[in-house]
GROMACS .gro file of C-alpha atoms in nm:
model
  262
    1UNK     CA    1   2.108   0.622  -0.178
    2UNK     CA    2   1.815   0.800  -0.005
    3UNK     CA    3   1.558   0.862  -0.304
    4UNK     CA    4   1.290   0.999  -0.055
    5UNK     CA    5   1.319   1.210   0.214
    6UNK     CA    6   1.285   1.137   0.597
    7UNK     CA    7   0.904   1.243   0.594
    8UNK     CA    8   0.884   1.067   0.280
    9UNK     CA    9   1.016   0.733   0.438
   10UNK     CA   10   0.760   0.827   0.765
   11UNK     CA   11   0.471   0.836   0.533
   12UNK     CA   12   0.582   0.511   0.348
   13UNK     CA   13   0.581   0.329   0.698
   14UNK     CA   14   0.226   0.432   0.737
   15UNK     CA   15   0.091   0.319   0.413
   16UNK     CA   16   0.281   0.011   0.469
   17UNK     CA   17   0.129  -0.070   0.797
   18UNK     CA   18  -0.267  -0.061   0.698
   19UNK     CA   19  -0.166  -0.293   0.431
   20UNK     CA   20   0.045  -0.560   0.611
   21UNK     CA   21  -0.272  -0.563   0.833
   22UNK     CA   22  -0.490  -0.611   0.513
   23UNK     CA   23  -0.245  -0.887   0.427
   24UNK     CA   24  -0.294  -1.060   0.777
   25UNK     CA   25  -0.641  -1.050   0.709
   26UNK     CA   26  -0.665  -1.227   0.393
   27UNK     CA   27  -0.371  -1.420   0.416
   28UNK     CA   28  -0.437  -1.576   0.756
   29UNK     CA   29  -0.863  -1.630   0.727
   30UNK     CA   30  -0.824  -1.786   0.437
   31UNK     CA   31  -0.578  -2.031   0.486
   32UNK     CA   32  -0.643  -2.113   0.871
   33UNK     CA   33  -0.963  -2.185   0.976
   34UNK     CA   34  -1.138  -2.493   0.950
   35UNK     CA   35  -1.474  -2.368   1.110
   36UNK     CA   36  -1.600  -2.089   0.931
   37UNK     CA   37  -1.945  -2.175   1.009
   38UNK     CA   38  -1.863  -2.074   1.376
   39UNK     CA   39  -2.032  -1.742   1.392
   40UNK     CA   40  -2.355  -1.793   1.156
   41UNK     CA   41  -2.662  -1.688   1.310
   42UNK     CA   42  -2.814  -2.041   1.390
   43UNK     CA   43  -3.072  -1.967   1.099
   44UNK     CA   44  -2.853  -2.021   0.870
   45UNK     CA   45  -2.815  -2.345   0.710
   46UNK     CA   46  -2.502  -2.563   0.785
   47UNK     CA   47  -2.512  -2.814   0.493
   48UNK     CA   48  -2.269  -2.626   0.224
   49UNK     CA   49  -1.999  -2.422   0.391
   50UNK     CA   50  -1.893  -2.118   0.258
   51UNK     CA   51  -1.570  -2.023   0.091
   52UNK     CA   52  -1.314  -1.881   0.261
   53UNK     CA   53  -1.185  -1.638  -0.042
   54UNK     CA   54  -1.417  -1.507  -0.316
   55UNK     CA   55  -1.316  -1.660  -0.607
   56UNK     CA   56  -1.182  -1.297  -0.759
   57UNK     CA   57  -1.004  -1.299  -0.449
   58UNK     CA   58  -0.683  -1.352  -0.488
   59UNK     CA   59  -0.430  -1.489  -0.193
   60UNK     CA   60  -0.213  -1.239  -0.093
   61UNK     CA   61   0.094  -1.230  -0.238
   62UNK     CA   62   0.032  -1.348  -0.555
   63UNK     CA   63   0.106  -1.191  -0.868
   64UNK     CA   64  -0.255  -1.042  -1.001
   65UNK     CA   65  -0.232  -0.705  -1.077
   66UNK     CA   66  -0.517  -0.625  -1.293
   67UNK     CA   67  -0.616  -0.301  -1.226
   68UNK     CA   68  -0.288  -0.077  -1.155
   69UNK     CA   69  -0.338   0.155  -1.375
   70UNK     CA   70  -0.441   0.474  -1.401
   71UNK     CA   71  -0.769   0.582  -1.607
   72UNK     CA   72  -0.875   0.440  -1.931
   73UNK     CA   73  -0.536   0.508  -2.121
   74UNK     CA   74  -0.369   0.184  -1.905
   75UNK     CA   75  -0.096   0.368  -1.760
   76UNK     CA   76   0.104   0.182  -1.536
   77UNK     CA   77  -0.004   0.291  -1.165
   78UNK     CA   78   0.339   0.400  -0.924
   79UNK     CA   79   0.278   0.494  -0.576
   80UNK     CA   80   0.322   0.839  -0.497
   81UNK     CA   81   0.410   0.905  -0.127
   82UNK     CA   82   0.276   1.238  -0.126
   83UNK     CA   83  -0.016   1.145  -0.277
   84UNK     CA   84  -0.041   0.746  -0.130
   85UNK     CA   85   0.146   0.820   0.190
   86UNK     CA   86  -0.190   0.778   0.415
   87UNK     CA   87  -0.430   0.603   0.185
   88UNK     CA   88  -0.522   0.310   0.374
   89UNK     CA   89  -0.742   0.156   0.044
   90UNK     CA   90  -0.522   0.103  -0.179
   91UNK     CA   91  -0.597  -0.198  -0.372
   92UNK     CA   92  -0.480  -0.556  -0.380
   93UNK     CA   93  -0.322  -0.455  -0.764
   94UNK     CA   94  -0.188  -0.136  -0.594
   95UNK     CA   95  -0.051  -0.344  -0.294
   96UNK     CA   96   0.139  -0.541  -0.486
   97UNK     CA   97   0.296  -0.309  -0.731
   98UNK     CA   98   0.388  -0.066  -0.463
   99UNK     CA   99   0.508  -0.318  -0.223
  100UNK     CA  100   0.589  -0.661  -0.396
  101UNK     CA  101   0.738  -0.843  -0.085
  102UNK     CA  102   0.497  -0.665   0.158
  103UNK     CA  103   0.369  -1.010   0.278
  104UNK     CA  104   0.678  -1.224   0.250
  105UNK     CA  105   0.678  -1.355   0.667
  106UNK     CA  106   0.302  -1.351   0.665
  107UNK     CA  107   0.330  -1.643   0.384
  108UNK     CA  108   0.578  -1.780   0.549
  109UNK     CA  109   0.288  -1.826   0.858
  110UNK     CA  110   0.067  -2.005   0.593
  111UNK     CA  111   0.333  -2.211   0.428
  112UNK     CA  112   0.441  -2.324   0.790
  113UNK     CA  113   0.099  -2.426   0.870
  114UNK     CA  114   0.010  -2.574   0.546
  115UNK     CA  115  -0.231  -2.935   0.644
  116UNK     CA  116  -0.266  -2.803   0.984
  117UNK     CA  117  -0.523  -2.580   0.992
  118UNK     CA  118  -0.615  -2.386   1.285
  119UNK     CA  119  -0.883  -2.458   1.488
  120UNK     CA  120  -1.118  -2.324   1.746
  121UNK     CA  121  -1.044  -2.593   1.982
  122UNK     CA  122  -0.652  -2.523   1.934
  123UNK     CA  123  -0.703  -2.174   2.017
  124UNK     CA  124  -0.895  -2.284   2.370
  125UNK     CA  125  -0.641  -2.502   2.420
  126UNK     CA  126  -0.433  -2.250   2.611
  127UNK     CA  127  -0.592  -1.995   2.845
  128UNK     CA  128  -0.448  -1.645   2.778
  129UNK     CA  129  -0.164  -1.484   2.909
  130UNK     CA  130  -0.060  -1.173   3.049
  131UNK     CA  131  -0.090  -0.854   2.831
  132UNK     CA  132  -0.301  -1.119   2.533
  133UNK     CA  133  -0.641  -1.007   2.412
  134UNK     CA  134  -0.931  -1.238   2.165
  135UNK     CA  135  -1.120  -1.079   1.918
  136UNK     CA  136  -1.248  -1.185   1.640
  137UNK     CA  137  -1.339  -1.012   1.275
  138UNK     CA  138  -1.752  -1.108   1.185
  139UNK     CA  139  -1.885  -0.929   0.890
  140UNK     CA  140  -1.623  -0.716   0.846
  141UNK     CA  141  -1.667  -0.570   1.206
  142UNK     CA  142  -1.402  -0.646   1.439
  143UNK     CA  143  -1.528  -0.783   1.775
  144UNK     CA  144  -1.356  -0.776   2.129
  145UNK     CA  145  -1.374  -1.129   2.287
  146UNK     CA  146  -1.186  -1.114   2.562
  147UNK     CA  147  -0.826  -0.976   2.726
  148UNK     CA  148  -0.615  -1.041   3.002
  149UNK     CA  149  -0.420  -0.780   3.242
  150UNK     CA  150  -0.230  -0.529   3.042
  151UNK     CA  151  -0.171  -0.293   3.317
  152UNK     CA  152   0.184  -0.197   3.142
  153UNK     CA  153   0.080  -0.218   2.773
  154UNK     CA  154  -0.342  -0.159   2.758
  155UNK     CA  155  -0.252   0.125   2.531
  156UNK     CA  156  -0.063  -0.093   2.275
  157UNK     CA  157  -0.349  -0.301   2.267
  158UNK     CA  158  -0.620   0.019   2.225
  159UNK     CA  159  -0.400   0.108   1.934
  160UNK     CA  160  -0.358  -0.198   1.778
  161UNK     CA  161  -0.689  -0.272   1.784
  162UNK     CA  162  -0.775   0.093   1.639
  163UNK     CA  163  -0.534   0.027   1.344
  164UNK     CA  164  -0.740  -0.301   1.289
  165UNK     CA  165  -1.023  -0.144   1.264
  166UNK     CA  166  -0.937   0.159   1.049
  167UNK     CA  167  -0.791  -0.073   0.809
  168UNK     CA  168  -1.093  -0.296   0.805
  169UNK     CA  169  -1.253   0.062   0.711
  170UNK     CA  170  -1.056   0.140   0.441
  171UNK     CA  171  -1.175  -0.200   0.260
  172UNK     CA  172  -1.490  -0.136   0.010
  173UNK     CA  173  -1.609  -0.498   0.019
  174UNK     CA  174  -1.547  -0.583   0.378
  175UNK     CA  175  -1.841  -0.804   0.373
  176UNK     CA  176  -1.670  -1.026   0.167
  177UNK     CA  177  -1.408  -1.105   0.425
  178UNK     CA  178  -1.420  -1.452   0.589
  179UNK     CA  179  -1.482  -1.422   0.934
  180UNK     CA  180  -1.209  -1.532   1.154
  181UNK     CA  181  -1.109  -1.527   1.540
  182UNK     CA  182  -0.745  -1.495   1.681
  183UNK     CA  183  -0.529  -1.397   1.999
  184UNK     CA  184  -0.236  -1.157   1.983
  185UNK     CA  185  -0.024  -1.053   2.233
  186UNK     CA  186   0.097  -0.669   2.320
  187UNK     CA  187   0.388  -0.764   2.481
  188UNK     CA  188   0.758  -0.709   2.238
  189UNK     CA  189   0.801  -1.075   2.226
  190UNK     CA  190   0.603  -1.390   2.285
  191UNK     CA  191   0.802  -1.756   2.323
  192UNK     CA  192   0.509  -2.030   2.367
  193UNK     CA  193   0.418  -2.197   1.996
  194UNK     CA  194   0.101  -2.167   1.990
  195UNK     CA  195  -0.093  -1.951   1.710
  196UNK     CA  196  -0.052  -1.584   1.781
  197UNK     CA  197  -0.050  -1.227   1.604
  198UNK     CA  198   0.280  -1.110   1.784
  199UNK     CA  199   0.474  -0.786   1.647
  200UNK     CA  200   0.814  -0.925   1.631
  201UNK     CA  201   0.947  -1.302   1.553
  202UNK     CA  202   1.211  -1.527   1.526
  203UNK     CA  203   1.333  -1.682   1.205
  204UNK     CA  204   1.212  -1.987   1.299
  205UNK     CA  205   0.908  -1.905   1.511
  206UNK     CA  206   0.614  -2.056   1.258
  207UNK     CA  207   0.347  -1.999   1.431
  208UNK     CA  208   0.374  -1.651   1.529
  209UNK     CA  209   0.171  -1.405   1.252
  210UNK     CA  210   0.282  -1.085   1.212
  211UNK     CA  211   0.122  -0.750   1.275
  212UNK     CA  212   0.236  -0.388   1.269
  213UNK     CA  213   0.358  -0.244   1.538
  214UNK     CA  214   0.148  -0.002   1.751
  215UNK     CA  215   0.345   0.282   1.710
  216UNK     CA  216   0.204   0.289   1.412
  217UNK     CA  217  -0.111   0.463   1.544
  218UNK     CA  218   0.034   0.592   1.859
  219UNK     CA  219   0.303   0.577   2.165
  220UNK     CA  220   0.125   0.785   2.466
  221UNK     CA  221   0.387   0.638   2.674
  222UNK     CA  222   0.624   0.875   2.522
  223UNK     CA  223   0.412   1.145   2.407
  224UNK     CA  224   0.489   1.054   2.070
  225UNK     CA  225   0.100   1.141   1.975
  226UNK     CA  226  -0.034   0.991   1.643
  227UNK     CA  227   0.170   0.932   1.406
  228UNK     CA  228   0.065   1.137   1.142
  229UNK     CA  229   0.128   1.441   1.381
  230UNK     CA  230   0.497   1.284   1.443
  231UNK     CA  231   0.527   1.285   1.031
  232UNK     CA  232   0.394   1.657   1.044
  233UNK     CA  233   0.662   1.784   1.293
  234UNK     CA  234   0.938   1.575   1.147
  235UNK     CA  235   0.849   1.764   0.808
  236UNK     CA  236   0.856   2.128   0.997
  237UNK     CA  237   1.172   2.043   1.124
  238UNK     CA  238   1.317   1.900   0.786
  239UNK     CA  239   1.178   2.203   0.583
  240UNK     CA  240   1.259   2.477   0.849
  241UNK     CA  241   0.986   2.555   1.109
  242UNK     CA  242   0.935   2.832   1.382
  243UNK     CA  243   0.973   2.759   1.744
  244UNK     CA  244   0.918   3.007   1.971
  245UNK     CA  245   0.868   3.286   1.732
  246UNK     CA  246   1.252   3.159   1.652
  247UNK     CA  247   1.308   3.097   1.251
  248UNK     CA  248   1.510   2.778   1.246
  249UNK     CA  249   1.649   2.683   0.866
  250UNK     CA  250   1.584   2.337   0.746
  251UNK     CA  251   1.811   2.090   0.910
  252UNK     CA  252   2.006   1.878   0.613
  253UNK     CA  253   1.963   1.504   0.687
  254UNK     CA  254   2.373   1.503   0.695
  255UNK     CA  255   2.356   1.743   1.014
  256UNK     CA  256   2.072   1.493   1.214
  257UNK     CA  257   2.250   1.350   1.509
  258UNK     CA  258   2.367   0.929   1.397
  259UNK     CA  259   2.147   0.794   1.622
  260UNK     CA  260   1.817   0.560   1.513
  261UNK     CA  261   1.475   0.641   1.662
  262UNK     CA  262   1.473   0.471   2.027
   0.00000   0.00000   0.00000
């Protein structure tokens, strides 16, 4: 019932939240905006406007998965959590064989807005609210635009946006990606339709894009650190650590107190 351990499942989560970002990314740019042209320098000519995806770009989701394997000798790739756990570059073919459904809600966004693209007047249409930031992603460098008070969650946003940017990292052509702008919110929920990365939605909420949450990178608010520490003392504790010179045995994950992460 539990074919990986609780580390194991910790370093999953991590892996899996570099790529939904990656998945926002292409998913979202590509299906959106209706004025790339937006941030060329003004040298550049405006007569042919670029494409949004590379043509060997697939969207996300789909089913390519041409090169997944491993070496010359086409063996299947399989991701490895010990091995995978905190690559954030894993490719598009690795994406989807490791994580098939990965991007189910963020296609959901597109499908929702499908003949309705977004555009930079929509996104002006509405000043921003309390705890929202703009930024925008220009040559594969992401760009802060604007933000408005986050006196209670300025740290979700710092590491959100440092998530962002260490995924945008991990991507060898980066270049490549369209350039896009957007607002997202670091508040737990947000209720207005209007075009939004949020990190948790409603079944029905359409407009609202998905984004991993910021625990992700890091909780300060709880002294939770980053969270590849938190996956490094869960581990002690799993395997048997010493605390205060004491020897404590591994704890069994029968013997963990019933109780989900709060």
């Amino acid at each position: 019932m539990f074919p990986l351990g609780l580390s194991g499942r910790y370093f999953t989560l991590a892996a899996l939240s570099a790529l939904l970002i990656i998945g926002i990314l292409y998913a979202s740019a590509s299906h959106i905006y209706s004025r790339p042209l937006l941030y060329q320098p003004k040298s550049q000519s405006h007569s042919q406007p670029p494409l949004c995806r590379p043509a060997n770009h697939p969207a996300a989701g789909s089913n390519d998965s041409s090169g997944a394997y491993v070496g010359d000798n086409n063996i299947p790739w399989k991701f490895e959590t010990a091995r995978d756990g905190d690559n954030y570059g894993l490719s598009r073919a690795q994406c989807q064989t490791a994580f098939p459904k990965l991007y189910i809600e963020i296609e959901k966004a597109v499908v929702a807005r499908r003949g309705r693209n977004i555009t930079f007047e929509e996104l002006n249409s509405k000043p921003l609210g309390h705890s929202m930031g703009r930024a925008m992603i220009y040559q594969g460098a992401l760009y802060v635009i604007n933000f408005e008070d986050m006196r209670h969650t300025f740290s979700r946003a710092k590491a959100s946006l440092n998530a962002l940017n260490r995924a945008l990292n991990a991507i060898p052509n980066r270049l490549e990606i369209p350039n896009i702008e957007f607002i997202f919110t670091t508040e737990d929920f947000h209720h207005e339709p209007h075009p939004v990365w949020v990190y948790s939605k409603r079944e029905g909420d359409g407009w609202a894009w998905l984004m991993p949450d910021f625990g992700y990178w890091s909780w300060p608010e709880i002294k939770a650190g980053q969270y590849r520490s938190v996956r490094q003392r869960i581990a002690a504790i799993d395997q048997g650590a010493v605390i205060n010179g004491k020897t404590n045995p591994p704890l069994k994950f029968q013997e963990k107190k019933k109780q989900l992460l709060w």
